[in-house]
Amino acid sequence: MQKPAPADATIFSKIIDKEIPANIVYEDDLCLAFKDIHPCAPVHILVIPKKPIPRLCDASEDDKVLLGHLNLVANQVAADAGIGDAFRLVVNNGEGACQSVFHLHYHVIGGRTLQWPPG
Ligand code: AMP
C-alpha cells in the first residue's frame, strides 16, 4: 500500500498503521472505517482510503474504483450501525469547507433527525 511522505502523514495515517488507537468498525485492503472522536450525531463514522489522498479534489481517474468502494463501504457501515435507510454522507473538501484532516474521509452521519440545508 502506498505510504505518505512523512511530512504529509496525518493522524489518519497513524490510525491506519495502528500507531494510535481508534474505534474501528470495518477494515479491508483498501479502506478503514472508525468512529469519529467528536461525534455530531448518535452515529458518526469516518470511512477513509488507505491510499493517502489528501482531498477529494486530489483524486484522479486512477481512483475511480476506490471511490466507488468507499461509497459502498459507507452503505455497509451505515447498515451495520442500524441507519441504513437514513444517513448523510459528507466530504469536506479543503480548508474553506472546514476540512481539518488532510486525508480524504467520508463522514457517515445519522441516528437522529437531520436538518437540511446544513450550516
Ligand atoms: P474534517 O473536519 O472533515 O476534516 O473532519 C475530521 C474529523 O476527524 C472530525 O470530525 C474529527 O472529530 C475527526 N477526528 C480527528 N481526530 C480523530 C481521531 N483520532 N479519531 C477519530 N476521529 C478523529
Short mmCIF file of N, CA, C and O and ligand atoms in Angstrom, two decimals:
data_model
loop_
_atom_site.label_atom_id
_atom_site.label_comp_id
_atom_site.label_asym_id
_atom_site.label_seq_id
_atom_site.Cartn_x
_atom_site.Cartn_y
_atom_site.Cartn_z
N MET A 1 0.85 -1.20 0.00
CA MET A 1 0.00 0.00 0.00
C MET A 1 0.89 1.25 0.00
O MET A 1 1.87 1.31 0.73
N GLN A 2 0.48 2.23 -0.83
CA GLN A 2 1.26 3.46 -0.93
C GLN A 2 1.30 4.22 0.40
O GLN A 2 0.29 4.36 1.07
N LYS A 3 2.49 4.68 0.82
CA LYS A 3 2.65 5.39 2.09
C LYS A 3 2.83 6.88 1.81
O LYS A 3 3.49 7.25 0.85
N PRO A 4 2.27 7.74 2.70
CA PRO A 4 2.53 9.17 2.52
C PRO A 4 3.96 9.50 2.89
O PRO A 4 4.55 8.81 3.72
N ALA A 5 4.52 10.56 2.29
CA ALA A 5 5.81 11.05 2.75
C ALA A 5 5.62 11.49 4.20
O ALA A 5 4.54 11.97 4.57
N PRO A 6 6.66 11.34 5.07
CA PRO A 6 6.48 11.65 6.48
C PRO A 6 5.86 13.03 6.72
O PRO A 6 4.99 13.19 7.57
N ALA A 7 6.29 14.03 5.95
CA ALA A 7 5.76 15.38 6.16
C ALA A 7 4.26 15.44 5.87
O ALA A 7 3.56 16.32 6.36
N ASP A 8 3.76 14.50 5.06
CA ASP A 8 2.34 14.51 4.68
C ASP A 8 1.50 13.61 5.58
O ASP A 8 0.29 13.52 5.41
N ALA A 9 2.16 12.89 6.50
CA ALA A 9 1.42 11.93 7.32
C ALA A 9 0.45 12.68 8.24
O ALA A 9 0.80 13.68 8.86
N THR A 10 -0.77 12.19 8.30
CA THR A 10 -1.78 12.80 9.16
C THR A 10 -2.11 11.83 10.29
O THR A 10 -1.64 10.68 10.28
N ILE A 11 -2.95 12.29 11.18
CA ILE A 11 -3.38 11.42 12.27
C ILE A 11 -4.09 10.18 11.72
O ILE A 11 -4.02 9.10 12.31
N PHE A 12 -4.71 10.30 10.54
CA PHE A 12 -5.39 9.14 9.98
C PHE A 12 -4.39 8.09 9.46
O PHE A 12 -4.66 6.90 9.51
N SER A 13 -3.21 8.54 8.98
CA SER A 13 -2.17 7.57 8.60
C SER A 13 -1.76 6.76 9.82
O SER A 13 -1.49 5.56 9.73
N LYS A 14 -1.69 7.45 10.96
CA LYS A 14 -1.29 6.75 12.20
C LYS A 14 -2.37 5.76 12.63
O LYS A 14 -2.05 4.71 13.19
N ILE A 15 -3.62 6.09 12.37
CA ILE A 15 -4.70 5.14 12.68
C ILE A 15 -4.61 3.93 11.75
O ILE A 15 -4.73 2.79 12.18
N ILE A 16 -4.35 4.18 10.46
CA ILE A 16 -4.20 3.07 9.50
C ILE A 16 -3.06 2.16 9.94
O ILE A 16 -3.17 0.93 9.89
N ASP A 17 -1.96 2.76 10.39
CA ASP A 17 -0.78 1.97 10.79
C ASP A 17 -0.89 1.42 12.21
O ASP A 17 0.05 0.80 12.70
N LYS A 18 -2.04 1.71 12.88
CA LYS A 18 -2.29 1.23 14.26
C LYS A 18 -1.26 1.81 15.24
O LYS A 18 -0.95 1.20 16.25
N GLU A 19 -0.74 2.97 14.91
CA GLU A 19 0.18 3.66 15.84
C GLU A 19 -0.60 4.37 16.93
O GLU A 19 -0.07 4.64 18.00
N ILE A 20 -1.83 4.78 16.60
CA ILE A 20 -2.70 5.34 17.63
C ILE A 20 -4.04 4.60 17.56
O ILE A 20 -4.43 4.11 16.49
N PRO A 21 -4.73 4.51 18.70
CA PRO A 21 -5.96 3.71 18.72
C PRO A 21 -7.14 4.43 18.06
O PRO A 21 -7.16 5.66 17.96
N ALA A 22 -8.07 3.64 17.60
CA ALA A 22 -9.33 4.17 17.07
C ALA A 22 -10.37 3.07 17.25
O ALA A 22 -10.01 1.89 17.38
N ASN A 23 -11.62 3.48 17.28
CA ASN A 23 -12.70 2.51 17.41
C ASN A 23 -13.08 2.06 15.99
O ASN A 23 -13.96 2.64 15.35
N ILE A 24 -12.38 1.05 15.52
CA ILE A 24 -12.53 0.60 14.12
C ILE A 24 -13.76 -0.29 13.99
O ILE A 24 -13.94 -1.24 14.75
N VAL A 25 -14.60 0.04 13.00
CA VAL A 25 -15.81 -0.76 12.79
C VAL A 25 -15.76 -1.58 11.50
O VAL A 25 -16.58 -2.48 11.31
N TYR A 26 -14.80 -1.27 10.63
CA TYR A 26 -14.67 -2.01 9.37
C TYR A 26 -13.26 -1.81 8.82
O TYR A 26 -12.71 -0.70 8.91
N GLU A 27 -12.70 -2.85 8.24
CA GLU A 27 -11.39 -2.72 7.58
C GLU A 27 -11.29 -3.74 6.46
O GLU A 27 -11.73 -4.88 6.60
N ASP A 28 -10.71 -3.32 5.34
CA ASP A 28 -10.33 -4.26 4.29
C ASP A 28 -9.02 -3.76 3.67
O ASP A 28 -8.39 -2.85 4.22
N ASP A 29 -8.62 -4.34 2.55
CA ASP A 29 -7.32 -3.97 1.96
C ASP A 29 -7.27 -2.52 1.50
O ASP A 29 -6.20 -1.93 1.44
N LEU A 30 -8.42 -1.94 1.18
CA LEU A 30 -8.45 -0.61 0.57
C LEU A 30 -8.85 0.50 1.52
O LEU A 30 -8.54 1.67 1.26
N CYS A 31 -9.54 0.17 2.58
CA CYS A 31 -10.07 1.24 3.43
C CYS A 31 -10.30 0.81 4.86
O CYS A 31 -10.17 -0.38 5.21
N LEU A 32 -10.62 1.82 5.66
CA LEU A 32 -10.82 1.63 7.09
C LEU A 32 -12.00 2.51 7.48
O LEU A 32 -12.16 3.61 6.94
N ALA A 33 -12.80 2.06 8.44
CA ALA A 33 -13.88 2.90 8.97
C ALA A 33 -13.80 2.86 10.49
O ALA A 33 -13.61 1.78 11.08
N PHE A 34 -13.93 4.02 11.10
CA PHE A 34 -13.83 4.10 12.57
C PHE A 34 -14.74 5.22 13.07
O PHE A 34 -15.10 6.14 12.32
N LYS A 35 -15.07 5.15 14.37
CA LYS A 35 -15.98 6.15 14.95
C LYS A 35 -15.27 7.48 15.10
O LYS A 35 -14.10 7.52 15.52
N ASP A 36 -15.97 8.56 14.75
CA ASP A 36 -15.42 9.90 14.92
C ASP A 36 -15.25 10.18 16.42
O ASP A 36 -16.13 9.87 17.22
N ILE A 37 -14.12 10.79 16.76
CA ILE A 37 -13.81 11.04 18.17
C ILE A 37 -14.70 12.14 18.77
O ILE A 37 -14.90 12.18 19.98
N HIS A 38 -15.25 13.01 17.91
CA HIS A 38 -16.17 14.06 18.36
C HIS A 38 -17.48 13.93 17.57
O HIS A 38 -17.74 14.74 16.66
N PRO A 39 -18.29 12.93 17.90
CA PRO A 39 -19.48 12.66 17.06
C PRO A 39 -20.48 13.82 17.09
O PRO A 39 -20.70 14.43 18.14
N CYS A 40 -21.05 14.11 15.93
CA CYS A 40 -22.06 15.16 15.85
C CYS A 40 -23.46 14.57 15.78
O CYS A 40 -24.44 15.29 15.59
N ALA A 41 -23.55 13.25 15.94
CA ALA A 41 -24.83 12.55 15.91
C ALA A 41 -24.61 11.20 16.60
O ALA A 41 -23.46 10.79 16.79
N PRO A 42 -25.69 10.50 16.96
CA PRO A 42 -25.50 9.20 17.61
C PRO A 42 -24.63 8.24 16.81
O PRO A 42 -23.88 7.46 17.38
N VAL A 43 -24.74 8.30 15.48
CA VAL A 43 -23.81 7.53 14.63
C VAL A 43 -22.98 8.53 13.83
O VAL A 43 -23.54 9.39 13.12
N HIS A 44 -21.67 8.47 13.97
CA HIS A 44 -20.77 9.33 13.20
C HIS A 44 -19.49 8.52 12.97
O HIS A 44 -18.66 8.36 13.86
N ILE A 45 -19.39 7.99 11.76
CA ILE A 45 -18.30 7.09 11.38
C ILE A 45 -17.53 7.73 10.23
O ILE A 45 -18.13 8.36 9.35
N LEU A 46 -16.22 7.59 10.26
CA LEU A 46 -15.38 8.08 9.16
C LEU A 46 -14.92 6.90 8.33
O LEU A 46 -14.47 5.88 8.88
N VAL A 47 -15.06 7.01 7.00
CA VAL A 47 -14.57 5.99 6.08
C VAL A 47 -13.41 6.60 5.32
O VAL A 47 -13.58 7.66 4.68
N ILE A 48 -12.24 5.97 5.40
CA ILE A 48 -11.05 6.55 4.76
C ILE A 48 -10.37 5.52 3.87
O ILE A 48 -10.36 4.33 4.19
N PRO A 49 -9.80 5.98 2.75
CA PRO A 49 -8.99 5.06 1.95
C PRO A 49 -7.64 4.86 2.63
O PRO A 49 -7.17 5.76 3.33
N LYS A 50 -7.04 3.72 2.45
CA LYS A 50 -5.66 3.54 2.97
C LYS A 50 -4.68 4.33 2.12
O LYS A 50 -3.66 4.80 2.62
N LYS A 51 -5.01 4.52 0.85
CA LYS A 51 -4.18 5.37 -0.01
C LYS A 51 -4.28 6.82 0.50
O LYS A 51 -5.39 7.32 0.72
N PRO A 52 -3.14 7.49 0.68
CA PRO A 52 -3.18 8.84 1.24
C PRO A 52 -3.53 9.93 0.23
O PRO A 52 -2.69 10.69 -0.24
N ILE A 53 -4.81 10.02 -0.10
CA ILE A 53 -5.30 11.10 -0.97
C ILE A 53 -5.68 12.26 -0.04
O ILE A 53 -6.53 12.09 0.83
N PRO A 54 -5.05 13.44 -0.15
CA PRO A 54 -5.32 14.50 0.83
C PRO A 54 -6.78 15.00 0.80
O PRO A 54 -7.41 15.13 1.85
N ARG A 55 -7.26 15.33 -0.41
CA ARG A 55 -8.61 15.88 -0.54
C ARG A 55 -9.32 15.16 -1.68
O ARG A 55 -8.65 14.64 -2.58
N LEU A 56 -10.65 15.23 -1.69
CA LEU A 56 -11.38 14.58 -2.80
C LEU A 56 -10.91 15.15 -4.13
O LEU A 56 -10.75 14.42 -5.11
N CYS A 57 -10.63 16.47 -4.17
CA CYS A 57 -10.23 17.09 -5.44
C CYS A 57 -8.84 16.64 -5.89
O CYS A 57 -8.43 16.95 -7.01
N ASP A 58 -8.11 15.92 -5.04
CA ASP A 58 -6.81 15.37 -5.45
C ASP A 58 -6.95 13.97 -6.04
O ASP A 58 -5.97 13.40 -6.52
N ALA A 59 -8.15 13.41 -6.01
CA ALA A 59 -8.36 12.08 -6.59
C ALA A 59 -8.30 12.17 -8.11
O ALA A 59 -8.59 13.22 -8.70
N SER A 60 -7.91 11.07 -8.73
CA SER A 60 -7.78 11.06 -10.20
C SER A 60 -8.58 9.89 -10.78
O SER A 60 -9.18 9.10 -10.05
N GLU A 61 -8.53 9.80 -12.09
CA GLU A 61 -9.18 8.68 -12.80
C GLU A 61 -8.75 7.34 -12.21
O GLU A 61 -9.54 6.40 -12.12
N ASP A 62 -7.48 7.26 -11.79
CA ASP A 62 -6.96 6.00 -11.22
C ASP A 62 -7.69 5.60 -9.95
O ASP A 62 -7.60 4.46 -9.51
N ASP A 63 -8.38 6.56 -9.33
CA ASP A 63 -9.03 6.30 -8.04
C ASP A 63 -10.52 5.97 -8.18
O ASP A 63 -11.22 5.86 -7.18
N LYS A 64 -10.97 5.83 -9.44
CA LYS A 64 -12.41 5.61 -9.68
C LYS A 64 -12.97 4.42 -8.91
O LYS A 64 -14.00 4.53 -8.24
N VAL A 65 -12.27 3.31 -8.99
CA VAL A 65 -12.77 2.09 -8.33
C VAL A 65 -12.73 2.28 -6.81
O VAL A 65 -13.67 1.92 -6.09
N LEU A 66 -11.64 2.88 -6.33
CA LEU A 66 -11.51 3.13 -4.89
C LEU A 66 -12.64 4.02 -4.37
O LEU A 66 -13.24 3.73 -3.32
N LEU A 67 -12.95 5.08 -5.11
CA LEU A 67 -14.02 6.00 -4.66
C LEU A 67 -15.38 5.29 -4.64
O LEU A 67 -16.18 5.50 -3.72
N GLY A 68 -15.61 4.44 -5.62
CA GLY A 68 -16.86 3.66 -5.63
C GLY A 68 -16.89 2.73 -4.42
O GLY A 68 -17.93 2.59 -3.75
N HIS A 69 -15.76 2.13 -4.13
CA HIS A 69 -15.68 1.21 -2.99
C HIS A 69 -15.99 1.95 -1.68
O HIS A 69 -16.73 1.43 -0.83
N LEU A 70 -15.46 3.16 -1.53
CA LEU A 70 -15.72 3.93 -0.30
C LEU A 70 -17.22 4.17 -0.12
O LEU A 70 -17.74 4.11 0.99
N ASN A 71 -17.91 4.45 -1.21
CA ASN A 71 -19.36 4.66 -1.14
C ASN A 71 -20.08 3.39 -0.67
O ASN A 71 -20.99 3.45 0.16
N LEU A 72 -19.66 2.25 -1.22
CA LEU A 72 -20.32 1.00 -0.83
C LEU A 72 -20.00 0.64 0.62
O LEU A 72 -20.86 0.13 1.34
N VAL A 73 -18.78 0.94 1.06
CA VAL A 73 -18.43 0.68 2.46
C VAL A 73 -19.23 1.62 3.37
O VAL A 73 -19.68 1.23 4.45
N ALA A 74 -19.43 2.86 2.93
CA ALA A 74 -20.27 3.78 3.71
C ALA A 74 -21.67 3.19 3.87
O ALA A 74 -22.24 3.20 4.98
N ASN A 75 -22.23 2.65 2.79
CA ASN A 75 -23.54 1.96 2.87
C ASN A 75 -23.50 0.85 3.91
O ASN A 75 -24.42 0.70 4.71
N GLN A 76 -22.45 0.07 3.85
CA GLN A 76 -22.33 -1.10 4.71
C GLN A 76 -22.23 -0.72 6.19
O GLN A 76 -22.91 -1.28 7.04
N VAL A 77 -21.36 0.28 6.49
CA VAL A 77 -21.20 0.64 7.91
C VAL A 77 -22.47 1.31 8.42
O VAL A 77 -22.83 1.15 9.60
N ALA A 78 -23.16 2.05 7.55
CA ALA A 78 -24.44 2.64 7.96
C ALA A 78 -25.45 1.53 8.27
O ALA A 78 -26.12 1.56 9.31
N ALA A 79 -25.53 0.54 7.41
CA ALA A 79 -26.45 -0.58 7.64
C ALA A 79 -26.08 -1.31 8.93
O ALA A 79 -26.95 -1.63 9.76
N ASP A 80 -24.79 -1.56 9.12
CA ASP A 80 -24.34 -2.27 10.33
C ASP A 80 -24.67 -1.48 11.60
O ASP A 80 -24.87 -2.07 12.66
N ALA A 81 -24.68 -0.14 11.47
CA ALA A 81 -24.99 0.71 12.63
C ALA A 81 -26.49 0.89 12.81
O ALA A 81 -26.93 1.62 13.71
N GLY A 82 -27.28 0.30 11.91
CA GLY A 82 -28.75 0.36 12.04
C GLY A 82 -29.38 1.61 11.45
O GLY A 82 -30.53 1.93 11.75
N ILE A 83 -28.62 2.34 10.59
CA ILE A 83 -29.16 3.58 10.00
C ILE A 83 -29.14 3.50 8.47
O ILE A 83 -29.04 4.53 7.79
N GLY A 84 -29.20 2.27 7.94
CA GLY A 84 -29.02 2.06 6.50
C GLY A 84 -30.00 2.81 5.62
O GLY A 84 -29.69 3.12 4.46
N ASP A 85 -31.18 3.16 6.14
CA ASP A 85 -32.14 3.85 5.28
C ASP A 85 -32.23 5.34 5.55
O ASP A 85 -33.06 6.03 4.96
N ALA A 86 -31.39 5.88 6.46
CA ALA A 86 -31.42 7.33 6.72
C ALA A 86 -30.07 7.78 7.28
O ALA A 86 -29.82 7.67 8.48
N PHE A 87 -29.21 8.21 6.40
CA PHE A 87 -27.92 8.73 6.84
C PHE A 87 -27.44 9.78 5.85
O PHE A 87 -27.94 9.89 4.74
N ARG A 88 -26.47 10.57 6.30
CA ARG A 88 -25.86 11.59 5.44
C ARG A 88 -24.40 11.24 5.23
O ARG A 88 -23.70 10.85 6.16
N LEU A 89 -23.95 11.41 3.98
CA LEU A 89 -22.55 11.16 3.62
C LEU A 89 -21.94 12.53 3.29
O LEU A 89 -22.44 13.23 2.40
N VAL A 90 -20.90 12.93 4.03
CA VAL A 90 -20.32 14.27 3.87
C VAL A 90 -18.84 14.16 3.59
O VAL A 90 -18.12 13.40 4.25
N VAL A 91 -18.38 14.94 2.59
CA VAL A 91 -16.94 15.13 2.37
C VAL A 91 -16.68 16.62 2.46
O VAL A 91 -17.23 17.40 1.67
N ASN A 92 -15.87 17.04 3.42
CA ASN A 92 -15.40 18.42 3.47
C ASN A 92 -14.13 18.49 2.63
O ASN A 92 -13.15 17.80 2.93
N ASN A 93 -14.17 19.28 1.57
CA ASN A 93 -13.03 19.35 0.64
C ASN A 93 -12.34 20.70 0.76
O ASN A 93 -12.86 21.71 0.28
N GLY A 94 -11.19 20.73 1.46
CA GLY A 94 -10.41 21.96 1.56
C GLY A 94 -10.75 22.76 2.81
O GLY A 94 -11.82 22.61 3.40
N GLU A 95 -9.79 23.62 3.19
CA GLU A 95 -9.94 24.43 4.41
C GLU A 95 -11.21 25.25 4.41
O GLU A 95 -11.89 25.39 5.43
N GLY A 96 -11.54 25.82 3.24
CA GLY A 96 -12.72 26.68 3.13
C GLY A 96 -14.01 25.93 3.36
O GLY A 96 -15.07 26.54 3.55
N ALA A 97 -13.94 24.60 3.30
CA ALA A 97 -15.13 23.77 3.55
C ALA A 97 -14.99 23.03 4.88
O ALA A 97 -15.66 22.02 5.10
N CYS A 98 -14.10 23.56 5.75
CA CYS A 98 -13.93 23.01 7.11
C CYS A 98 -13.21 21.66 7.14
O CYS A 98 -13.35 20.92 8.12
N GLN A 99 -12.46 21.32 6.09
CA GLN A 99 -11.64 20.10 6.20
C GLN A 99 -10.50 20.39 7.17
O GLN A 99 -9.81 21.42 7.06
N SER A 100 -10.31 19.52 8.15
CA SER A 100 -9.25 19.73 9.14
C SER A 100 -8.18 18.65 9.10
O SER A 100 -7.07 18.86 9.54
N VAL A 101 -8.53 17.47 8.58
CA VAL A 101 -7.55 16.39 8.44
C VAL A 101 -7.38 16.13 6.94
O VAL A 101 -8.36 15.78 6.26
N PHE A 102 -6.14 16.30 6.47
CA PHE A 102 -5.92 16.24 5.02
C PHE A 102 -5.54 14.84 4.56
O PHE A 102 -4.47 14.59 4.00
N HIS A 103 -6.50 13.96 4.84
CA HIS A 103 -6.51 12.59 4.33
C HIS A 103 -7.98 12.35 4.04
O HIS A 103 -8.82 12.40 4.96
N LEU A 104 -8.30 12.12 2.77
CA LEU A 104 -9.70 12.00 2.35
C LEU A 104 -10.53 11.15 3.33
O LEU A 104 -10.09 10.07 3.72
N HIS A 105 -11.68 11.65 3.71
CA HIS A 105 -12.58 10.86 4.56
C HIS A 105 -14.02 11.23 4.27
O HIS A 105 -14.34 12.38 4.00
N TYR A 106 -14.87 10.21 4.36
CA TYR A 106 -16.31 10.40 4.25
C TYR A 106 -16.89 10.31 5.65
O TYR A 106 -16.62 9.35 6.36
N HIS A 107 -17.67 11.32 6.03
CA HIS A 107 -18.41 11.24 7.29
C HIS A 107 -19.72 10.52 7.01
O HIS A 107 -20.47 10.93 6.11
N VAL A 108 -20.02 9.48 7.77
CA VAL A 108 -21.33 8.81 7.72
C VAL A 108 -22.05 9.21 9.00
O VAL A 108 -21.60 8.87 10.10
N ILE A 109 -23.13 9.97 8.84
CA ILE A 109 -23.78 10.62 9.99
C ILE A 109 -25.25 10.23 10.02
O ILE A 109 -25.94 10.28 8.99
N GLY A 110 -25.74 9.86 11.21
CA GLY A 110 -27.16 9.55 11.34
C GLY A 110 -27.52 9.16 12.75
O GLY A 110 -26.75 9.35 13.69
N GLY A 111 -28.73 8.62 12.87
CA GLY A 111 -29.19 8.20 14.19
C GLY A 111 -30.02 9.27 14.89
O GLY A 111 -30.42 9.10 16.03
N ARG A 112 -30.21 10.39 14.20
CA ARG A 112 -31.13 11.43 14.68
C ARG A 112 -31.73 12.09 13.44
O ARG A 112 -31.25 11.86 12.31
N THR A 113 -32.75 12.93 13.65
CA THR A 113 -33.34 13.66 12.52
C THR A 113 -32.32 14.68 12.04
O THR A 113 -31.82 15.48 12.82
N LEU A 114 -32.02 14.65 10.76
CA LEU A 114 -31.02 15.56 10.19
C LEU A 114 -31.73 16.71 9.47
O LEU A 114 -32.73 16.49 8.77
N GLN A 115 -31.22 17.91 9.65
CA GLN A 115 -31.82 19.08 9.02
C GLN A 115 -31.15 19.35 7.66
O GLN A 115 -30.01 18.95 7.42
N TRP A 116 -31.88 20.07 6.81
CA TRP A 116 -31.33 20.50 5.52
C TRP A 116 -31.79 21.91 5.21
O TRP A 116 -32.96 22.20 5.45
N PRO A 117 -30.96 22.84 4.73
CA PRO A 117 -29.55 22.64 4.41
C PRO A 117 -28.66 22.64 5.66
O PRO A 117 -29.05 23.19 6.69
N PRO A 118 -27.47 22.03 5.54
CA PRO A 118 -26.51 22.06 6.65
C PRO A 118 -25.95 23.48 6.75
O PRO A 118 -26.03 24.26 5.80
N GLY A 119 -25.32 23.82 7.87
CA GLY A 119 -24.75 25.15 8.05
C GLY A 119 -23.52 25.37 7.21
O GLY A 119 -22.96 24.46 6.66
P1 AMP B 1 -12.94 17.22 8.73
O1 AMP B 1 -13.19 18.47 9.50
O2 AMP B 1 -13.94 16.96 7.64
O3 AMP B 1 -11.51 17.16 8.23
O4 AMP B 1 -13.16 16.03 9.75
C1 AMP B 1 -12.15 15.49 10.54
C2 AMP B 1 -12.85 14.64 11.55
O5 AMP B 1 -11.88 13.79 12.15
C3 AMP B 1 -13.51 15.43 12.68
O6 AMP B 1 -14.91 15.12 12.73
C4 AMP B 1 -12.78 14.94 13.93
O7 AMP B 1 -13.61 14.84 15.06
C5 AMP B 1 -12.25 13.59 13.48
N1 AMP B 1 -11.06 13.12 14.17
C6 AMP B 1 -9.91 13.78 14.37
N2 AMP B 1 -9.01 13.02 15.02
C7 AMP B 1 -9.62 11.83 15.23
C8 AMP B 1 -9.24 10.60 15.86
N3 AMP B 1 -8.02 10.46 16.40
N4 AMP B 1 -10.11 9.58 15.89
C9 AMP B 1 -11.34 9.72 15.35
N5 AMP B 1 -11.77 10.85 14.74
C10 AMP B 1 -10.93 11.89 14.68
#
